[in-house]
PDB file of C-alpha atoms in Angstrom:
ATOM      1  CA  MET A 107     -35.183 -65.876 -68.357  1.00  0.00           C
ATOM      2  CA  THR A 108     -32.410 -67.818 -66.641  1.00  0.00           C
ATOM      3  CA  ILE A 109     -31.080 -66.404 -63.374  1.00  0.00           C
ATOM      4  CA  ARG A 110     -28.231 -68.519 -62.017  1.00  0.00           C
ATOM      5  CA  PHE A 111     -26.545 -68.178 -58.629  1.00  0.00           C
ATOM      6  CA  VAL A 112     -22.758 -68.075 -58.970  1.00  0.00           C
ATOM      7  CA  GLU A 113     -21.038 -67.493 -55.593  1.00  0.00           C
ATOM      8  CA  SER A 114     -21.082 -65.543 -52.334  1.00  0.00           C
ATOM      9  CA  SER A 115     -18.344 -63.688 -50.474  1.00  0.00           C
ATOM     10  CA  LYS A 116     -17.847 -61.220 -47.646  1.00  0.00           C
ATOM     11  CA  LEU A 117     -17.969 -57.517 -48.475  1.00  0.00           C
ATOM     12  CA  PRO A 118     -16.594 -55.175 -45.788  1.00  0.00           C
ATOM     13  CA  THR A 119     -18.011 -51.650 -46.136  1.00  0.00           C
ATOM     14  CA  PRO A 120     -17.988 -48.418 -44.095  1.00  0.00           C
ATOM     15  CA  TRP A 121     -21.407 -49.499 -42.792  1.00  0.00           C
ATOM     16  CA  GLY A 122     -20.372 -52.974 -41.723  1.00  0.00           C
ATOM     17  CA  MET A 123     -19.861 -56.453 -43.121  1.00  0.00           C
ATOM     18  CA  PHE A 124     -22.248 -57.535 -45.852  1.00  0.00           C
ATOM     19  CA  THR A 125     -22.388 -60.808 -47.749  1.00  0.00           C
ATOM     20  CA  MET A 126     -22.313 -60.339 -51.519  1.00  0.00           C
ATOM     21  CA  HIS A 127     -24.174 -62.865 -53.687  1.00  0.00           C
ATOM     22  CA  GLY A 128     -23.539 -62.971 -57.428  1.00  0.00           C
ATOM     23  CA  PHE A 129     -26.192 -63.969 -59.956  1.00  0.00           C
ATOM     24  CA  SER A 130     -25.858 -64.388 -63.699  1.00  0.00           C
ATOM     25  CA  ASP A 131     -28.699 -63.558 -66.069  1.00  0.00           C
ATOM     26  CA  ASP A 132     -27.534 -65.738 -68.936  1.00  0.00           C
ATOM     27  CA  GLY A 133     -30.413 -64.796 -71.234  1.00  0.00           C
ATOM     28  CA  ALA A 134     -29.712 -61.050 -71.014  1.00  0.00           C
ATOM     29  CA  ASP A 135     -25.942 -61.470 -70.569  1.00  0.00           C
ATOM     30  CA  LYS A 136     -25.979 -59.416 -67.361  1.00  0.00           C
ATOM     31  CA  GLU A 137     -24.683 -59.921 -63.844  1.00  0.00           C
ATOM     32  CA  HIS A 138     -26.601 -58.861 -60.730  1.00  0.00           C
ATOM     33  CA  LEU A 139     -25.628 -58.550 -57.078  1.00  0.00           C
ATOM     34  CA  VAL A 140     -27.469 -59.019 -53.823  1.00  0.00           C
ATOM     35  CA  LEU A 141     -26.057 -57.726 -50.545  1.00  0.00           C
ATOM     36  CA  THR A 142     -27.324 -59.238 -47.311  1.00  0.00           C
ATOM     37  CA  MET A 143     -26.655 -58.593 -43.653  1.00  0.00           C
ATOM     38  CA  GLY A 144     -27.856 -60.808 -40.820  1.00  0.00           C
ATOM     39  CA  ASP A 145     -30.268 -63.731 -41.073  1.00  0.00           C
ATOM     40  CA  VAL A 146     -32.620 -62.884 -43.936  1.00  0.00           C
ATOM     41  CA  SER A 147     -34.105 -66.389 -44.226  1.00  0.00           C
ATOM     42  CA  ASN A 148     -35.896 -66.688 -40.873  1.00  0.00           C
ATOM     43  CA  GLY A 149     -39.301 -65.847 -42.336  1.00  0.00           C
ATOM     44  CA  GLU A 150     -39.618 -62.369 -40.838  1.00  0.00           C
ATOM     45  CA  PRO A 151     -40.066 -59.392 -43.222  1.00  0.00           C
ATOM     46  CA  VAL A 152     -36.654 -58.149 -44.359  1.00  0.00           C
ATOM     47  CA  LEU A 153     -35.662 -54.496 -44.680  1.00  0.00           C
ATOM     48  CA  ALA A 154     -34.936 -54.250 -48.397  1.00  0.00           C
ATOM     49  CA  ARG A 155     -33.881 -51.944 -51.197  1.00  0.00           C
ATOM     50  CA  VAL A 156     -34.358 -52.848 -54.871  1.00  0.00           C
ATOM     51  CA  HIS A 157     -31.738 -50.607 -56.454  1.00  0.00           C
ATOM     52  CA  SER A 158     -31.170 -50.260 -60.181  1.00  0.00           C
ATOM     53  CA  GLU A 159     -27.598 -49.653 -61.245  1.00  0.00           C
ATOM     54  CA  CYS A 160     -26.682 -45.988 -61.714  1.00  0.00           C
ATOM     55  CA  LEU A 161     -23.017 -45.685 -62.626  1.00  0.00           C
ATOM     56  CA  THR A 162     -23.151 -41.902 -62.697  1.00  0.00           C
ATOM     57  CA  GLY A 163     -24.818 -41.599 -59.304  1.00  0.00           C
ATOM     58  CA  ASP A 164     -23.445 -44.640 -57.475  1.00  0.00           C
ATOM     59  CA  ALA A 165     -19.801 -44.417 -58.596  1.00  0.00           C
ATOM     60  CA  LEU A 166     -19.243 -40.973 -60.134  1.00  0.00           C
ATOM     61  CA  PHE A 167     -21.088 -38.943 -57.463  1.00  0.00           C
ATOM     62  CA  SER A 168     -23.473 -37.321 -59.946  1.00  0.00           C
ATOM     63  CA  MET A 169     -25.876 -34.813 -58.422  1.00  0.00           C
ATOM     64  CA  ARG A 170     -28.312 -35.120 -61.344  1.00  0.00           C
ATOM     65  CA  CYS A 171     -30.189 -37.865 -59.494  1.00  0.00           C
ATOM     66  CA  ASP A 172     -30.646 -39.189 -55.955  1.00  0.00           C
ATOM     67  CA  CYS A 173     -29.438 -42.740 -56.678  1.00  0.00           C
ATOM     68  CA  GLY A 174     -26.054 -42.655 -54.933  1.00  0.00           C
ATOM     69  CA  PRO A 175     -27.426 -41.192 -51.691  1.00  0.00           C
ATOM     70  CA  GLN A 176     -30.305 -43.665 -51.778  1.00  0.00           C
ATOM     71  CA  LEU A 177     -27.910 -46.621 -52.051  1.00  0.00           C
ATOM     72  CA  GLN A 178     -25.728 -45.362 -49.217  1.00  0.00           C
ATOM     73  CA  ALA A 179     -28.753 -44.567 -47.044  1.00  0.00           C
ATOM     74  CA  ALA A 180     -30.082 -48.088 -47.607  1.00  0.00           C
ATOM     75  CA  MET A 181     -26.780 -49.628 -46.507  1.00  0.00           C
ATOM     76  CA  HIS A 182     -26.753 -47.383 -43.438  1.00  0.00           C
ATOM     77  CA  LYS A 183     -30.343 -48.233 -42.447  1.00  0.00           C
ATOM     78  CA  ILE A 184     -29.693 -51.965 -42.861  1.00  0.00           C
ATOM     79  CA  ALA A 185     -26.532 -51.693 -40.762  1.00  0.00           C
ATOM     80  CA  LEU A 186     -28.481 -49.942 -37.996  1.00  0.00           C
ATOM     81  CA  GLU A 187     -31.072 -52.722 -38.018  1.00  0.00           C
ATOM     82  CA  GLY A 188     -28.422 -55.419 -38.363  1.00  0.00           C
ATOM     83  CA  ARG A 189     -30.488 -57.269 -40.957  1.00  0.00           C
ATOM     84  CA  GLY A 190     -31.485 -56.521 -44.515  1.00  0.00           C
ATOM     85  CA  VAL A 191     -30.990 -56.998 -48.231  1.00  0.00           C
ATOM     86  CA  ILE A 192     -30.100 -54.842 -51.233  1.00  0.00           C
ATOM     87  CA  PHE A 193     -30.808 -56.106 -54.736  1.00  0.00           C
ATOM     88  CA  TYR A 194     -28.411 -54.329 -57.097  1.00  0.00           C
ATOM     89  CA  LEU A 195     -29.921 -54.837 -60.538  1.00  0.00           C
ATOM     90  CA  ARG A 196     -27.983 -54.033 -63.704  1.00  0.00           C
ATOM     91  CA  GLN A 197     -30.761 -51.957 -65.266  1.00  0.00           C
ATOM     92  CA  GLU A 198     -28.992 -48.667 -65.932  1.00  0.00           C
ATOM     93  CA  GLY A 199     -31.088 -45.639 -66.827  1.00  0.00           C
ATOM     94  CA  ARG A 200     -34.380 -47.303 -65.830  1.00  0.00           C
ATOM     95  CA  GLY A 201     -33.532 -50.065 -68.266  1.00  0.00           C
ATOM     96  CA  ILE A 202     -32.347 -48.124 -71.339  1.00  0.00           C
ATOM     97  CA  GLY A 203     -28.609 -48.636 -70.769  1.00  0.00           C
ATOM     98  CA  LEU A 204     -25.701 -46.328 -70.052  1.00  0.00           C
ATOM     99  CA  LEU A 205     -25.118 -44.874 -73.523  1.00  0.00           C
ATOM    100  CA  ASN A 206     -28.802 -44.180 -74.081  1.00  0.00           C
ATOM    101  CA  LYS A 207     -28.850 -42.601 -70.633  1.00  0.00           C
ATOM    102  CA  ILE A 208     -26.125 -40.197 -71.798  1.00  0.00           C
ATOM    103  CA  ARG A 209     -28.241 -39.424 -74.862  1.00  0.00           C
ATOM    104  CA  ALA A 210     -31.167 -38.763 -72.546  1.00  0.00           C
ATOM    105  CA  TYR A 211     -28.985 -36.490 -70.412  1.00  0.00           C
ATOM    106  CA  HIS A 212     -28.138 -34.473 -73.547  1.00  0.00           C
ATOM    107  CA  LEU A 213     -31.835 -34.003 -74.275  1.00  0.00           C
ATOM    108  CA  GLN A 214     -32.335 -32.934 -70.664  1.00  0.00           C
ATOM    109  CA  ASP A 215     -29.503 -30.424 -71.033  1.00  0.00           C
ATOM    110  CA  CYS A 216     -31.596 -28.989 -73.875  1.00  0.00           C
ATOM    111  CA  GLY A 217     -34.711 -28.689 -71.717  1.00  0.00           C
ATOM    112  CA  ALA A 218     -36.499 -32.056 -71.662  1.00  0.00           C
ATOM    113  CA  ASP A 219     -37.406 -33.709 -68.393  1.00  0.00           C
ATOM    114  CA  THR A 220     -36.449 -37.296 -67.584  1.00  0.00           C
ATOM    115  CA  VAL A 221     -39.667 -38.798 -68.969  1.00  0.00           C
ATOM    116  CA  GLU A 222     -39.709 -36.671 -72.130  1.00  0.00           C
ATOM    117  CA  ALA A 223     -36.078 -37.538 -72.869  1.00  0.00           C
ATOM    118  CA  ASN A 224     -36.700 -41.295 -72.690  1.00  0.00           C
ATOM    119  CA  GLU A 225     -39.783 -40.996 -74.888  1.00  0.00           C
ATOM    120  CA  ARG A 226     -37.974 -38.913 -77.518  1.00  0.00           C
ATOM    121  CA  LEU A 227     -35.417 -41.720 -77.747  1.00  0.00           C
ATOM    122  CA  GLY A 228     -38.229 -44.211 -78.372  1.00  0.00           C
ATOM    123  CA  PHE A 229     -38.317 -45.759 -74.892  1.00  0.00           C
ATOM    124  CA  GLY A 230     -40.934 -45.919 -72.191  1.00  0.00           C
ATOM    125  CA  ALA A 231     -40.522 -43.834 -69.063  1.00  0.00           C
ATOM    126  CA  ASP A 232     -39.458 -46.945 -67.129  1.00  0.00           C
ATOM    127  CA  MET A 233     -38.202 -50.080 -68.917  1.00  0.00           C
ATOM    128  CA  ARG A 234     -37.105 -52.086 -65.868  1.00  0.00           C
ATOM    129  CA  ASP A 235     -38.059 -55.752 -65.425  1.00  0.00           C
ATOM    130  CA  TYR A 236     -38.421 -56.843 -61.806  1.00  0.00           C
ATOM    131  CA  SER A 237     -39.226 -60.476 -62.615  1.00  0.00           C
ATOM    132  CA  ILE A 238     -35.518 -61.269 -62.192  1.00  0.00           C
ATOM    133  CA  LEU A 239     -36.009 -60.792 -58.443  1.00  0.00           C
ATOM    134  CA  LYS A 240     -38.038 -63.964 -57.918  1.00  0.00           C
ATOM    135  CA  PRO A 241     -35.242 -66.534 -58.347  1.00  0.00           C
ATOM    136  CA  MET A 242     -32.938 -64.409 -56.190  1.00  0.00           C
ATOM    137  CA  LEU A 243     -35.520 -64.252 -53.409  1.00  0.00           C
ATOM    138  CA  GLU A 244     -36.104 -67.988 -53.678  1.00  0.00           C
ATOM    139  CA  HIS A 245     -32.372 -68.741 -53.512  1.00  0.00           C
ATOM    140  CA  LEU A 246     -31.996 -66.595 -50.389  1.00  0.00           C
ATOM    141  CA  ASN A 247     -35.233 -67.957 -48.902  1.00  0.00           C
ATOM    142  CA  ILE A 248     -36.622 -64.461 -48.351  1.00  0.00           C
ATOM    143  CA  LYS A 249     -40.383 -64.528 -47.870  1.00  0.00           C
ATOM    144  CA  SER A 250     -41.371 -60.916 -47.223  1.00  0.00           C
ATOM    145  CA  LEU A 251     -39.934 -57.429 -47.746  1.00  0.00           C
ATOM    146  CA  LYS A 252     -40.088 -54.122 -45.937  1.00  0.00           C
ATOM    147  CA  LEU A 253     -39.295 -52.146 -49.059  1.00  0.00           C
ATOM    148  CA  MET A 254     -37.396 -48.857 -48.924  1.00  0.00           C
ATOM    149  CA  THR A 255     -38.815 -46.943 -51.880  1.00  0.00           C
ATOM    150  CA  ASN A 256     -40.756 -43.851 -52.852  1.00  0.00           C
ATOM    151  CA  ASN A 257     -42.095 -45.573 -55.968  1.00  0.00           C
ATOM    152  CA  PRO A 258     -45.570 -47.131 -55.557  1.00  0.00           C
ATOM    153  CA  ARG A 259     -45.288 -48.654 -59.048  1.00  0.00           C
ATOM    154  CA  LYS A 260     -42.351 -50.732 -57.825  1.00  0.00           C
ATOM    155  CA  VAL A 261     -44.431 -52.020 -54.904  1.00  0.00           C
ATOM    156  CA  LYS A 262     -47.313 -52.816 -57.260  1.00  0.00           C
ATOM    157  CA  ALA A 263     -45.035 -54.618 -59.745  1.00  0.00           C
ATOM    158  CA  LEU A 264     -43.520 -56.812 -57.032  1.00  0.00           C
ATOM    159  CA  ARG A 265     -46.890 -57.675 -55.528  1.00  0.00           C
ATOM    160  CA  GLU A 266     -48.316 -58.560 -58.942  1.00  0.00           C
ATOM    161  CA  MET A 267     -45.488 -61.092 -59.320  1.00  0.00           C
ATOM    162  CA  GLY A 268     -46.449 -62.694 -56.034  1.00  0.00           C
ATOM    163  CA  ILE A 269     -43.679 -61.098 -53.963  1.00  0.00           C
ATOM    164  CA  THR A 270     -44.877 -60.142 -50.492  1.00  0.00           C
ATOM    165  CA  VAL A 271     -44.254 -56.487 -49.669  1.00  0.00           C
ATOM    166  CA  ALA A 272     -45.293 -56.202 -46.045  1.00  0.00           C
ATOM    167  CA  GLU A 273     -44.515 -52.494 -45.820  1.00  0.00           C
ATOM    168  CA  ARG A 274     -43.346 -49.552 -47.914  1.00  0.00           C
ATOM    169  CA  ILE A 275     -40.803 -47.377 -46.118  1.00  0.00           C
ATOM    170  CA  SER A 276     -40.188 -43.831 -47.355  1.00  0.00           C
ATOM    171  CA  HIS A 277     -36.631 -43.451 -48.638  1.00  0.00           C
ATOM    172  CA  GLN A 278     -35.995 -39.752 -49.279  1.00  0.00           C
ATOM    173  CA  THR A 279     -32.450 -38.457 -49.430  1.00  0.00           C
ATOM    174  CA  GLY A 280     -30.012 -36.672 -51.699  1.00  0.00           C
ATOM    175  CA  ARG A 281     -32.062 -33.678 -52.821  1.00  0.00           C
ATOM    176  CA  ASN A 282     -29.896 -30.845 -54.179  1.00  0.00           C
ATOM    177  CA  PRO A 283     -30.286 -27.887 -56.580  1.00  0.00           C
ATOM    178  CA  HIS A 284     -29.209 -30.003 -59.571  1.00  0.00           C
ATOM    179  CA  ASN A 285     -31.852 -32.724 -59.142  1.00  0.00           C
ATOM    180  CA  ALA A 286     -34.830 -30.713 -57.884  1.00  0.00           C
ATOM    181  CA  ARG A 287     -36.604 -30.800 -61.270  1.00  0.00           C
ATOM    182  CA  TYR A 288     -35.823 -34.494 -61.631  1.00  0.00           C
ATOM    183  CA  LEU A 289     -37.471 -35.215 -58.280  1.00  0.00           C
ATOM    184  CA  GLU A 290     -40.465 -33.076 -59.189  1.00  0.00           C
ATOM    185  CA  THR A 291     -40.817 -35.083 -62.421  1.00  0.00           C
ATOM    186  CA  LYS A 292     -40.619 -38.320 -60.451  1.00  0.00           C
ATOM    187  CA  ARG A 293     -43.475 -37.105 -58.301  1.00  0.00           C
ATOM    188  CA  GLY A 294     -45.562 -35.465 -61.014  1.00  0.00           C
ATOM    189  CA  LYS A 295     -45.182 -37.951 -63.892  1.00  0.00           C
ATOM    190  CA  LEU A 296     -44.055 -41.213 -62.276  1.00  0.00           C
ATOM    191  CA  GLY A 297     -46.147 -41.034 -59.113  1.00  0.00           C
ATOM    192  CA  HIS A 298     -43.340 -41.164 -56.571  1.00  0.00           C
ATOM    193  CA  LEU A 299     -44.423 -40.377 -53.036  1.00  0.00           C
ATOM    194  CA  PHE A 300     -42.484 -37.635 -51.277  1.00  0.00           C
ATOM    195  CA  GLU A 301     -43.236 -36.296 -47.838  1.00  0.00           C
ATOM    196  CA  GLU A 302     -43.052 -32.506 -47.817  1.00  0.00           C
ATOM    197  CA  GLY A 303     -41.926 -32.371 -44.201  1.00  0.00           C
ATOM    198  CA  ASP A 304     -38.842 -34.474 -44.829  1.00  0.00           C
ATOM    199  CA  ASP A 305     -35.637 -32.441 -44.489  1.00  0.00           C
ATOM    200  CA  SER A 306     -34.113 -34.017 -47.596  1.00  0.00           C
ATOM    201  CA  TRP A 307     -37.066 -32.729 -49.630  1.00  0.00           C
ATOM    202  CA  THR A 308     -37.268 -29.168 -48.306  1.00  0.00           C
ATOM    203  CA  SER A 309     -33.737 -28.231 -47.294  1.00  0.00           C
ATOM    204  CA  GLN A 310     -32.525 -27.002 -50.678  1.00  0.00           C
ATOM    205  CA  GLU A 311     -33.578 -24.044 -52.788  1.00  0.00           C
ATOM    206  CA  PRO A 312     -35.016 -24.912 -56.228  1.00  0.00           C
ATOM    207  CA  PRO A 313     -32.665 -24.499 -59.192  1.00  0.00           C
ATOM    208  CA  ASP A 314     -32.906 -21.732 -61.723  1.00  0.00           C
ATOM    209  CA  GLU A 315     -34.362 -22.593 -65.102  1.00  0.00           C
ATOM    210  CA  ASN A 316     -31.026 -23.538 -66.649  1.00  0.00           C
ATOM    211  CA  GLU A 317     -30.136 -26.218 -64.077  1.00  0.00           C
ATOM    212  CA  SER A 318     -29.701 -29.762 -65.352  1.00  0.00           C
ATOM    213  CA  ASP A 319     -32.232 -32.566 -64.950  1.00  0.00           C
ATOM    214  CA  VAL A 320     -32.051 -36.355 -65.329  1.00  0.00           C
TER     215      VAL A 320
END
């Protein structure tokens, strides 16, 4: 694995001014982004989101998942704190790629859940590789993360690589009738932690049986 820093630039957003850092993964022929705000290299734990690319959710406003709202909520929370980092990793569809994700969506349209669809295509439930984070963290001199995630497996994976996760912060948002089954599958099969009292988890009615899932 060869992760190479390329360049940084300013990125004005509705939530404030971020700095965008570009990294090239020459071995996998992929490009990754890191967004930072404030001084992230002072040694204090940094509010962080490790976000895997989701073209459908992040850019096309899909309601089949909660990815777009999670990305926007992370940018908002970092802006409120004035300091933080978002790792935007090009690992579409939990690592299976965009076209295979569309194939998985078709299987879900036919009744499979998100885990079953990946497995029917011959993939694991989650194919993402977080080892690419280490050189990015080292380049930015980030020592410790306050990680915004509902996924304890992500925390475990980072800690097993020697990355310090000082705190896991619940990051629930974006629940709607189209992704209710998807979120239930995340909790039931992938171990995601959802707090029942959170408004984003309880505010919507469950879908009928024919609603889509991702």
